[in-house]
Amino acid sequence: MPDYYIGLISGTSIDGIDAALVDFSGNHSRLVEFEYQPFPAALKAAIAAISAADAAVPLKTYGALDRQLGGLFAETVNALLAKARLPAAAITAIGSHGQTVYHAPDGDYPFTLQIGDPNVIAELTGITTIADFRRRDLAVNGQGAPLVPAFHQAVFSVPGEPRCIINIGGIGNITLLPGNSNDPVIGFDTGPGNGLMDEWIEHHQGQRYDQNGAWARTGHIQPDWLAALSTDPYFRLPPPKSTGREYFSLAWLEQSADPTGYRPEDIQASLCQLTAQTLADAIQHYAPATRQAIVCGGGAHNSYLLELLAQQLPCPVQSSAAFGIHPDHVEAMAFAWLARQTQLRLPGNLKEVTGADKAVVLGGIYPAC
């Protein structure tokens, strides 16, 4: 019998909603159908505005956006079910990551905040919804992120072959799979992914992203300017660590290294190199024995970024598509898998990755009535 779950995520790129219908029968993770719902420009701008560091957001604005996103997540699920020609009753549960608007795992009162009301999702789809995955890990002194490494371990790990899974969304993160079951998995956020490049090209070209890194290719990497960015303390912090766009923003860029006086395309090329360099540095420092780098997330479509990454790593760099999962599908599938873990009362975090005191069952369950 099929064992159907749906995973939902809107990532740090703030581009839209990914929805994956996954069948876990037979202890496999098989994608059945996928749906993508892009955000309208006004909604993306609203999310970006409340995600900015030290943004002053009226509670009315926050609450309305939470409700609006919950409705949009539900619409995406219903479109996915229509495409798959399946009734809601066939789905055990939805795992909704939601949209991160702030991530602050350090400090006296660590917290992380995702919106997209799961009550609305459960009501409008008629499917039990599991959400708010990150805060339980924070409650046991973890970073609350990254959570996807547990899924990476389940689907990409091969005995005897050390691998690195590179996820490039708005923020870059890596999962280091040791190839030896006695060694711990390592995973952490390395720094900027696509986020700074997306913001820069939108500001200068009016485009939402740099397709295939075409604009970056026209520029010249500026070593001195790049070196100033690379001095940020975050890059030297040991794992576990996690970050977000509330930190690595255009404001951070301008404070760290003034971009005036450079051609905009040179800055774009340098930002692309920053992403590749910080990813490669982290892999070579923490997993120098890596034999295979597997790339997923939106950055997998940036051919210039992958070329820069391949130049700095001694191992092959390939899209996750070569290993059976399309790079756009991995994260949504991961939250379907995390929903199943929660439904079965199994832990969803890797404490070695997040720094948590223990492995815990993640998320809150919102039953369908």
mmCIF file of C-alpha atoms in Angstrom:
data_model
loop_
_atom_site.group_PDB
_atom_site.id
_atom_site.type_symbol
_atom_site.label_atom_id
_atom_site.label_comp_id
_atom_site.label_asym_id
_atom_site.label_seq_id
_atom_site.Cartn_x
_atom_site.Cartn_y
_atom_site.Cartn_z
ATOM 1 C CA MET A 1 0.000 0.000 0.000
ATOM 2 C CA PRO A 2 1.246 3.550 -0.717
ATOM 3 C CA ASP A 3 2.437 5.594 2.240
ATOM 4 C CA TYR A 4 1.791 9.157 1.069
ATOM 5 C CA TYR A 5 3.048 12.341 2.716
ATOM 6 C CA ILE A 6 3.336 15.889 1.374
ATOM 7 C CA GLY A 7 6.240 18.215 2.100
ATOM 8 C CA LEU A 8 5.942 21.998 1.843
ATOM 9 C CA ILE A 9 8.661 24.606 1.986
ATOM 10 C CA SER A 10 9.271 28.200 1.052
ATOM 11 C CA GLY A 11 12.985 28.737 1.458
ATOM 12 C CA THR A 12 15.333 31.598 2.151
ATOM 13 C CA SER A 13 15.312 32.618 -1.522
ATOM 14 C CA ILE A 14 11.678 33.759 -0.977
ATOM 15 C CA ASP A 15 10.793 32.728 -4.520
ATOM 16 C CA GLY A 16 7.735 30.561 -3.930
ATOM 17 C CA ILE A 17 6.339 27.340 -2.485
ATOM 18 C CA ASP A 18 7.630 23.855 -3.279
ATOM 19 C CA ALA A 19 5.230 20.972 -2.658
ATOM 20 C CA ALA A 20 6.288 17.329 -2.980
ATOM 21 C CA LEU A 21 4.039 14.278 -2.808
ATOM 22 C CA VAL A 22 6.192 11.380 -1.621
ATOM 23 C CA ASP A 23 5.498 7.659 -1.246
ATOM 24 C CA PHE A 24 7.520 6.082 1.558
ATOM 25 C CA SER A 25 6.244 2.521 1.152
ATOM 26 C CA GLY A 26 8.904 -0.175 1.086
ATOM 27 C CA ASN A 27 11.321 2.039 3.045
ATOM 28 C CA HIS A 28 12.037 4.120 -0.049
ATOM 29 C CA SER A 29 11.453 7.813 -0.775
ATOM 30 C CA ARG A 30 9.738 8.013 -4.153
ATOM 31 C CA LEU A 31 8.532 11.326 -5.547
ATOM 32 C CA VAL A 32 5.037 10.896 -6.964
ATOM 33 C CA GLU A 33 4.256 14.485 -7.978
ATOM 34 C CA PHE A 34 5.590 17.998 -7.511
ATOM 35 C CA GLU A 35 4.027 21.469 -7.616
ATOM 36 C CA TYR A 36 5.644 24.888 -7.512
ATOM 37 C CA GLN A 37 3.732 28.091 -6.740
ATOM 38 C CA PRO A 38 5.764 31.278 -7.319
ATOM 39 C CA PHE A 39 5.172 34.242 -5.051
ATOM 40 C CA PRO A 40 3.733 37.393 -6.585
ATOM 41 C CA ALA A 41 6.228 40.260 -6.455
ATOM 42 C CA ALA A 42 4.218 42.123 -3.803
ATOM 43 C CA LEU A 43 4.112 39.105 -1.496
ATOM 44 C CA LYS A 44 7.841 38.468 -1.899
ATOM 45 C CA ALA A 45 8.508 42.102 -1.022
ATOM 46 C CA ALA A 46 6.279 41.857 2.056
ATOM 47 C CA ILE A 47 8.088 38.740 3.293
ATOM 48 C CA ALA A 48 11.490 40.328 2.670
ATOM 49 C CA ALA A 49 10.420 43.458 4.549
ATOM 50 C CA ILE A 50 9.476 41.622 7.748
ATOM 51 C CA SER A 51 12.563 39.391 7.474
ATOM 52 C CA ALA A 52 15.014 42.290 7.532
ATOM 53 C CA ALA A 53 17.256 42.636 10.564
ATOM 54 C CA ASP A 54 15.638 44.849 13.227
ATOM 55 C CA ALA A 55 12.541 45.375 11.079
ATOM 56 C CA ALA A 56 9.721 47.104 12.970
ATOM 57 C CA VAL A 57 6.648 45.073 12.006
ATOM 58 C CA PRO A 58 3.124 45.839 13.270
ATOM 59 C CA LEU A 59 1.488 42.732 14.723
ATOM 60 C CA LYS A 60 -1.430 43.297 12.359
ATOM 61 C CA THR A 61 0.920 43.025 9.370
ATOM 62 C CA TYR A 62 2.612 39.929 10.770
ATOM 63 C CA GLY A 63 -0.681 38.182 11.573
ATOM 64 C CA ALA A 64 -2.231 38.925 8.184
ATOM 65 C CA LEU A 65 0.833 37.626 6.350
ATOM 66 C CA ASP A 66 0.865 34.459 8.462
ATOM 67 C CA ARG A 67 -2.764 33.825 7.520
ATOM 68 C CA GLN A 68 -2.225 34.709 3.838
ATOM 69 C CA LEU A 69 0.695 32.315 3.523
ATOM 70 C CA GLY A 70 -1.253 29.531 5.227
ATOM 71 C CA GLY A 71 -3.932 29.914 2.579
ATOM 72 C CA LEU A 72 -1.370 29.905 -0.236
ATOM 73 C CA PHE A 73 0.289 26.776 1.135
ATOM 74 C CA ALA A 74 -3.132 25.093 1.193
ATOM 75 C CA GLU A 75 -3.866 26.157 -2.387
ATOM 76 C CA THR A 76 -0.555 24.646 -3.466
ATOM 77 C CA VAL A 77 -1.396 21.342 -1.760
ATOM 78 C CA ASN A 78 -4.809 21.205 -3.429
ATOM 79 C CA ALA A 79 -3.233 21.904 -6.824
ATOM 80 C CA LEU A 80 -0.719 19.117 -6.171
ATOM 81 C CA LEU A 81 -3.496 16.653 -5.311
ATOM 82 C CA ALA A 82 -5.435 17.615 -8.445
ATOM 83 C CA LYS A 83 -2.325 17.025 -10.571
ATOM 84 C CA ALA A 84 -1.756 13.629 -8.899
ATOM 85 C CA ARG A 85 -5.475 12.756 -9.099
ATOM 86 C CA LEU A 86 -5.530 11.761 -5.452
ATOM 87 C CA PRO A 87 -8.071 12.616 -2.739
ATOM 88 C CA ALA A 88 -7.023 14.281 0.504
ATOM 89 C CA ALA A 89 -7.960 11.077 2.342
ATOM 90 C CA ALA A 90 -5.064 9.270 0.630
ATOM 91 C CA ILE A 91 -2.486 11.470 2.376
ATOM 92 C CA THR A 92 -1.352 10.615 5.898
ATOM 93 C CA ALA A 93 -0.021 14.082 6.702
ATOM 94 C CA ILE A 94 1.503 17.301 5.381
ATOM 95 C CA GLY A 95 4.879 18.474 6.676
ATOM 96 C CA SER A 96 5.003 22.259 6.364
ATOM 97 C CA HIS A 97 8.271 24.044 7.020
ATOM 98 C CA GLY A 98 6.634 27.436 6.462
ATOM 99 C CA GLN A 99 8.485 30.618 5.567
ATOM 100 C CA THR A 100 11.331 31.635 7.854
ATOM 101 C CA VAL A 101 11.112 35.327 8.688
ATOM 102 C CA TYR A 102 13.743 35.385 11.434
ATOM 103 C CA HIS A 103 16.323 32.951 12.742
ATOM 104 C CA ALA A 104 18.226 33.860 15.909
ATOM 105 C CA PRO A 105 19.591 30.685 17.523
ATOM 106 C CA ASP A 106 22.174 32.492 19.648
ATOM 107 C CA GLY A 107 21.672 34.872 22.534
ATOM 108 C CA ASP A 108 19.941 34.728 25.895
ATOM 109 C CA TYR A 109 16.583 33.664 24.427
ATOM 110 C CA PRO A 110 17.224 31.748 21.181
ATOM 111 C CA PHE A 111 14.323 31.595 18.751
ATOM 112 C CA THR A 112 13.370 30.911 15.170
ATOM 113 C CA LEU A 113 10.175 32.060 13.491
ATOM 114 C CA GLN A 114 8.365 30.500 10.531
ATOM 115 C CA ILE A 115 4.982 31.665 9.256
ATOM 116 C CA GLY A 116 2.217 30.073 7.188
ATOM 117 C CA ASP A 117 -0.561 29.171 9.641
ATOM 118 C CA PRO A 118 -0.831 25.331 9.844
ATOM 119 C CA ASN A 119 -4.389 25.614 11.201
ATOM 120 C CA VAL A 120 -5.404 27.121 7.877
ATOM 121 C CA ILE A 121 -3.527 24.464 5.907
ATOM 122 C CA ALA A 122 -5.219 21.623 7.804
ATOM 123 C CA GLU A 123 -8.656 23.210 7.466
ATOM 124 C CA LEU A 124 -8.462 24.057 3.750
ATOM 125 C CA THR A 125 -6.918 20.755 2.692
ATOM 126 C CA GLY A 126 -8.613 18.354 5.084
ATOM 127 C CA ILE A 127 -5.211 16.789 5.827
ATOM 128 C CA THR A 128 -3.419 16.533 9.163
ATOM 129 C CA THR A 129 -0.625 19.092 9.098
ATOM 130 C CA ILE A 130 2.661 18.930 10.981
ATOM 131 C CA ALA A 131 4.556 22.201 11.331
ATOM 132 C CA ASP A 132 6.890 24.244 13.534
ATOM 133 C CA PHE A 133 9.712 21.697 13.253
ATOM 134 C CA ARG A 134 12.608 23.892 14.298
ATOM 135 C CA ARG A 135 11.627 25.155 17.739
ATOM 136 C CA ARG A 136 11.694 21.763 19.481
ATOM 137 C CA ASP A 137 15.355 21.409 18.539
ATOM 138 C CA LEU A 138 15.981 24.885 19.959
ATOM 139 C CA ALA A 139 14.226 23.796 23.151
ATOM 140 C CA VAL A 140 16.935 21.176 23.698
ATOM 141 C CA ASN A 141 19.682 23.746 23.058
ATOM 142 C CA GLY A 142 20.143 23.081 19.357
ATOM 143 C CA GLN A 143 20.418 25.587 16.529
ATOM 144 C CA GLY A 144 17.069 24.528 15.060
ATOM 145 C CA ALA A 145 18.902 24.164 11.753
ATOM 146 C CA PRO A 146 19.798 22.621 9.495
ATOM 147 C CA LEU A 147 17.218 19.823 9.717
ATOM 148 C CA VAL A 148 17.522 18.421 6.191
ATOM 149 C CA PRO A 149 20.790 16.496 6.887
ATOM 150 C CA ALA A 150 18.792 13.662 8.480
ATOM 151 C CA PHE A 151 16.982 13.197 5.160
ATOM 152 C CA HIS A 152 20.239 13.537 3.224
ATOM 153 C CA GLN A 153 21.647 10.720 5.328
ATOM 154 C CA ALA A 154 18.597 8.565 4.632
ATOM 155 C CA VAL A 155 18.637 8.961 0.827
ATOM 156 C CA PHE A 156 22.197 9.822 -0.247
ATOM 157 C CA SER A 157 24.481 7.970 2.158
ATOM 158 C CA VAL A 158 26.582 5.155 0.625
ATOM 159 C CA PRO A 159 28.799 2.926 2.814
ATOM 160 C CA GLY A 160 32.461 3.479 2.137
ATOM 161 C CA GLU A 161 32.045 6.719 0.146
ATOM 162 C CA PRO A 162 32.395 10.049 1.959
ATOM 163 C CA ARG A 163 29.961 12.455 0.319
ATOM 164 C CA CYS A 164 28.982 16.078 0.738
ATOM 165 C CA ILE A 165 25.469 17.293 -0.014
ATOM 166 C CA ILE A 166 25.551 20.990 -0.921
ATOM 167 C CA ASN A 167 22.220 22.764 -0.651
ATOM 168 C CA ILE A 168 22.257 26.241 -2.182
ATOM 169 C CA GLY A 169 19.134 28.233 -1.434
ATOM 170 C CA GLY A 170 19.155 31.803 -0.167
ATOM 171 C CA ILE A 171 21.691 30.505 2.356
ATOM 172 C CA GLY A 172 24.250 27.789 1.606
ATOM 173 C CA ASN A 173 24.525 24.705 3.773
ATOM 174 C CA ILE A 174 26.326 21.394 3.643
ATOM 175 C CA THR A 175 25.805 17.875 4.935
ATOM 176 C CA LEU A 176 28.969 15.791 5.293
ATOM 177 C CA LEU A 177 28.175 12.072 5.056
ATOM 178 C CA PRO A 178 31.246 10.187 6.309
ATOM 179 C CA GLY A 179 30.711 6.846 4.556
ATOM 180 C CA ASN A 180 31.294 5.090 7.885
ATOM 181 C CA SER A 181 28.219 4.528 10.034
ATOM 182 C CA ASN A 182 30.337 4.869 13.191
ATOM 183 C CA ASP A 183 31.287 8.454 12.339
ATOM 184 C CA PRO A 184 28.863 11.352 12.921
ATOM 185 C CA VAL A 185 27.166 13.309 10.160
ATOM 186 C CA ILE A 186 28.203 16.971 10.108
ATOM 187 C CA GLY A 187 25.974 19.712 8.745
ATOM 188 C CA PHE A 188 25.819 23.497 9.003
ATOM 189 C CA ASP A 189 25.096 26.751 7.196
ATOM 190 C CA THR A 190 28.197 28.024 5.427
ATOM 191 C CA GLY A 191 26.947 31.563 4.680
ATOM 192 C CA PRO A 192 25.356 33.226 1.651
ATOM 193 C CA GLY A 193 23.882 31.035 -1.060
ATOM 194 C CA ASN A 194 21.786 32.664 -3.768
ATOM 195 C CA GLY A 195 20.327 35.352 -1.503
ATOM 196 C CA LEU A 196 22.854 38.141 -1.961
ATOM 197 C CA MET A 197 23.140 37.489 -5.704
ATOM 198 C CA ASP A 198 19.353 37.584 -6.049
ATOM 199 C CA GLU A 199 19.082 40.862 -4.138
ATOM 200 C CA TRP A 200 21.920 42.455 -6.077
ATOM 201 C CA ILE A 201 20.587 41.603 -9.547
ATOM 202 C CA GLU A 202 17.058 42.624 -8.582
ATOM 203 C CA HIS A 203 18.362 45.986 -7.383
ATOM 204 C CA HIS A 204 20.423 46.633 -10.526
ATOM 205 C CA GLN A 205 18.674 44.690 -13.284
ATOM 206 C CA GLY A 206 15.100 44.243 -12.047
ATOM 207 C CA GLN A 207 15.445 40.443 -12.358
ATOM 208 C CA ARG A 208 14.540 38.016 -9.597
ATOM 209 C CA TYR A 209 17.659 35.893 -10.120
ATOM 210 C CA ASP A 210 20.733 35.582 -12.329
ATOM 211 C CA GLN A 211 19.793 32.781 -14.724
ATOM 212 C CA ASN A 212 22.719 30.373 -15.164
ATOM 213 C CA GLY A 213 24.930 33.063 -13.625
ATOM 214 C CA ALA A 214 24.935 34.812 -17.016
ATOM 215 C CA TRP A 215 25.282 38.338 -15.587
ATOM 216 C CA ALA A 216 27.977 37.258 -13.145
ATOM 217 C CA ARG A 217 29.966 35.808 -16.056
ATOM 218 C CA THR A 218 30.204 39.274 -17.617
ATOM 219 C CA GLY A 219 31.939 40.632 -14.531
ATOM 220 C CA HIS A 220 35.390 40.229 -13.033
ATOM 221 C CA ILE A 221 35.911 38.891 -9.528
ATOM 222 C CA GLN A 222 37.424 41.580 -7.298
ATOM 223 C CA PRO A 223 39.870 39.819 -4.903
ATOM 224 C CA ASP A 224 40.396 42.750 -2.512
ATOM 225 C CA TRP A 225 36.685 43.468 -2.150
ATOM 226 C CA LEU A 226 35.961 39.756 -1.731
ATOM 227 C CA ALA A 227 38.683 39.466 0.900
ATOM 228 C CA ALA A 228 36.982 42.203 2.969
ATOM 229 C CA LEU A 229 33.709 40.235 2.965
ATOM 230 C CA SER A 230 35.527 37.028 3.858
ATOM 231 C CA THR A 231 36.762 38.454 7.173
ATOM 232 C CA ASP A 232 33.270 38.193 8.681
ATOM 233 C CA PRO A 233 33.490 36.225 11.971
ATOM 234 C CA TYR A 234 30.668 33.878 10.970
ATOM 235 C CA PHE A 235 32.889 32.103 8.457
ATOM 236 C CA ARG A 236 35.393 31.213 11.197
ATOM 237 C CA LEU A 237 32.832 29.927 13.695
ATOM 238 C CA PRO A 238 32.992 26.165 14.226
ATOM 239 C CA PRO A 239 29.818 24.115 13.744
ATOM 240 C CA PRO A 240 27.138 23.690 14.880
ATOM 241 C CA LYS A 241 26.049 27.002 13.411
ATOM 242 C CA SER A 242 23.190 28.399 11.368
ATOM 243 C CA THR A 243 22.246 31.754 9.902
ATOM 244 C CA GLY A 244 19.749 33.481 7.623
ATOM 245 C CA ARG A 245 19.008 36.431 5.387
ATOM 246 C CA GLU A 246 18.407 38.639 8.394
ATOM 247 C CA TYR A 247 22.206 38.497 8.762
ATOM 248 C CA PHE A 248 23.592 38.070 5.224
ATOM 249 C CA SER A 249 21.702 40.906 3.556
ATOM 250 C CA LEU A 250 22.551 43.855 1.314
ATOM 251 C CA ALA A 251 22.941 45.902 4.493
ATOM 252 C CA TRP A 252 25.608 43.440 5.680
ATOM 253 C CA LEU A 253 27.323 43.652 2.296
ATOM 254 C CA GLU A 254 27.463 47.437 2.340
ATOM 255 C CA GLN A 255 28.730 47.525 5.925
ATOM 256 C CA SER A 256 31.368 44.851 5.307
ATOM 257 C CA ALA A 257 32.783 46.082 1.984
ATOM 258 C CA ASP A 258 31.556 49.218 0.228
ATOM 259 C CA PRO A 259 30.509 48.200 -3.320
ATOM 260 C CA THR A 260 30.562 51.745 -4.724
ATOM 261 C CA GLY A 261 33.315 52.301 -7.243
ATOM 262 C CA TYR A 262 32.908 48.833 -8.748
ATOM 263 C CA ARG A 263 30.862 47.821 -11.758
ATOM 264 C CA PRO A 264 27.650 46.075 -10.628
ATOM 265 C CA GLU A 265 28.498 42.987 -12.701
ATOM 266 C CA ASP A 266 31.886 42.761 -10.939
ATOM 267 C CA ILE A 267 30.096 42.692 -7.599
ATOM 268 C CA GLN A 268 27.777 39.959 -8.908
ATOM 269 C CA ALA A 269 30.760 37.873 -10.021
ATOM 270 C CA SER A 270 32.426 38.406 -6.644
ATOM 271 C CA LEU A 271 29.265 37.400 -4.747
ATOM 272 C CA CYS A 272 29.089 34.211 -6.805
ATOM 273 C CA GLN A 273 32.694 33.505 -5.876
ATOM 274 C CA LEU A 274 31.928 34.226 -2.193
ATOM 275 C CA THR A 275 29.273 31.500 -2.195
ATOM 276 C CA ALA A 276 31.535 29.003 -3.954
ATOM 277 C CA GLN A 277 34.552 29.871 -1.806
ATOM 278 C CA THR A 278 32.792 29.596 1.565
ATOM 279 C CA LEU A 279 31.204 26.284 0.589
ATOM 280 C CA ALA A 280 34.490 24.855 -0.691
ATOM 281 C CA ASP A 281 36.476 26.108 2.318
ATOM 282 C CA ALA A 282 34.024 24.465 4.718
ATOM 283 C CA ILE A 283 34.137 21.134 2.874
ATOM 284 C CA GLN A 284 37.916 21.038 2.662
ATOM 285 C CA HIS A 285 38.288 21.988 6.321
ATOM 286 C CA TYR A 286 35.748 19.568 7.815
ATOM 287 C CA ALA A 287 35.633 16.763 5.236
ATOM 288 C CA PRO A 288 38.824 16.735 3.149
ATOM 289 C CA ALA A 289 38.243 13.054 2.272
ATOM 290 C CA THR A 290 35.008 13.867 0.397
ATOM 291 C CA ARG A 291 34.820 11.861 -2.837
ATOM 292 C CA GLN A 292 31.585 13.233 -4.255
ATOM 293 C CA ALA A 293 29.863 16.623 -3.972
ATOM 294 C CA ILE A 294 26.136 16.502 -4.714
ATOM 295 C CA VAL A 295 24.408 19.855 -5.292
ATOM 296 C CA CYS A 296 20.726 20.594 -4.728
ATOM 297 C CA GLY A 297 18.581 23.703 -4.329
ATOM 298 C CA GLY A 298 18.184 26.589 -6.735
ATOM 299 C CA GLY A 299 21.936 27.136 -6.938
ATOM 300 C CA ALA A 300 22.250 23.835 -8.818
ATOM 301 C CA HIS A 301 20.909 25.688 -11.880
ATOM 302 C CA ASN A 302 23.634 28.363 -11.766
ATOM 303 C CA SER A 303 26.225 26.885 -14.122
ATOM 304 C CA TYR A 304 28.771 29.620 -13.366
ATOM 305 C CA LEU A 305 28.485 28.946 -9.623
ATOM 306 C CA LEU A 306 29.001 25.218 -10.174
ATOM 307 C CA GLU A 307 32.060 25.909 -12.316
ATOM 308 C CA LEU A 308 33.574 28.075 -9.575
ATOM 309 C CA LEU A 309 32.791 25.395 -7.007
ATOM 310 C CA ALA A 310 34.343 22.644 -9.150
ATOM 311 C CA GLN A 311 37.515 24.724 -9.547
ATOM 312 C CA GLN A 312 37.949 24.794 -5.769
ATOM 313 C CA LEU A 313 37.130 21.184 -4.889
ATOM 314 C CA PRO A 314 39.270 18.140 -5.709
ATOM 315 C CA CYS A 315 36.235 15.849 -6.090
ATOM 316 C CA PRO A 316 33.488 15.663 -8.764
ATOM 317 C CA VAL A 317 30.643 18.192 -8.389
ATOM 318 C CA GLN A 318 27.274 17.015 -9.734
ATOM 319 C CA SER A 319 23.594 17.871 -9.477
ATOM 320 C CA SER A 320 21.476 15.627 -7.256
ATOM 321 C CA ALA A 321 19.571 14.754 -10.455
ATOM 322 C CA ALA A 322 22.439 12.385 -11.278
ATOM 323 C CA PHE A 323 21.609 10.553 -8.032
ATOM 324 C CA GLY A 324 17.891 10.188 -8.589
ATOM 325 C CA ILE A 325 16.377 13.350 -7.078
ATOM 326 C CA HIS A 326 15.858 16.627 -8.952
ATOM 327 C CA PRO A 327 17.666 19.476 -7.138
ATOM 328 C CA ASP A 328 14.427 21.470 -6.817
ATOM 329 C CA HIS A 329 12.670 18.595 -5.040
ATOM 330 C CA VAL A 330 15.074 17.651 -2.255
ATOM 331 C CA GLU A 331 13.996 20.070 0.490
ATOM 332 C CA ALA A 332 10.252 19.595 0.014
ATOM 333 C CA MET A 333 10.770 15.821 0.065
ATOM 334 C CA ALA A 334 12.773 16.257 3.270
ATOM 335 C CA PHE A 335 9.832 17.870 5.048
ATOM 336 C CA ALA A 336 7.535 15.083 3.908
ATOM 337 C CA TRP A 337 10.078 12.706 5.478
ATOM 338 C CA LEU A 338 10.239 14.788 8.665
ATOM 339 C CA ALA A 339 6.428 14.743 8.885
ATOM 340 C CA ARG A 340 6.534 10.956 8.691
ATOM 341 C CA GLN A 341 9.160 10.836 11.446
ATOM 342 C CA THR A 342 6.898 12.927 13.654
ATOM 343 C CA GLN A 343 3.800 10.889 12.802
ATOM 344 C CA LEU A 344 5.699 7.721 13.791
ATOM 345 C CA ARG A 345 7.026 9.442 16.945
ATOM 346 C CA LEU A 346 10.615 9.150 15.711
ATOM 347 C CA PRO A 347 13.323 11.822 16.115
ATOM 348 C CA GLY A 348 13.829 14.212 13.214
ATOM 349 C CA ASN A 349 16.977 16.084 14.237
ATOM 350 C CA LEU A 350 20.591 14.954 14.230
ATOM 351 C CA LYS A 351 21.971 16.290 17.500
ATOM 352 C CA GLU A 352 25.539 16.187 16.147
ATOM 353 C CA VAL A 353 24.422 18.592 13.398
ATOM 354 C CA THR A 354 22.308 21.059 15.353
ATOM 355 C CA GLY A 355 24.190 20.853 18.648
ATOM 356 C CA ALA A 356 21.073 19.730 20.512
ATOM 357 C CA ASP A 357 21.360 17.909 23.826
ATOM 358 C CA LYS A 358 19.417 14.964 22.425
ATOM 359 C CA ALA A 359 17.448 13.680 19.460
ATOM 360 C CA VAL A 360 13.775 14.667 19.691
ATOM 361 C CA VAL A 361 10.480 14.291 17.870
ATOM 362 C CA LEU A 362 9.944 17.565 16.004
ATOM 363 C CA GLY A 363 6.929 19.716 15.270
ATOM 364 C CA GLY A 364 3.344 20.217 16.310
ATOM 365 C CA ILE A 365 0.458 18.165 14.897
ATOM 366 C CA TYR A 366 -2.687 19.930 13.658
ATOM 367 C CA PRO A 367 -5.267 17.203 12.990
ATOM 368 C CA ALA A 368 -7.731 17.324 10.129
ATOM 369 C CA CYS A 369 -11.242 17.520 11.541
#
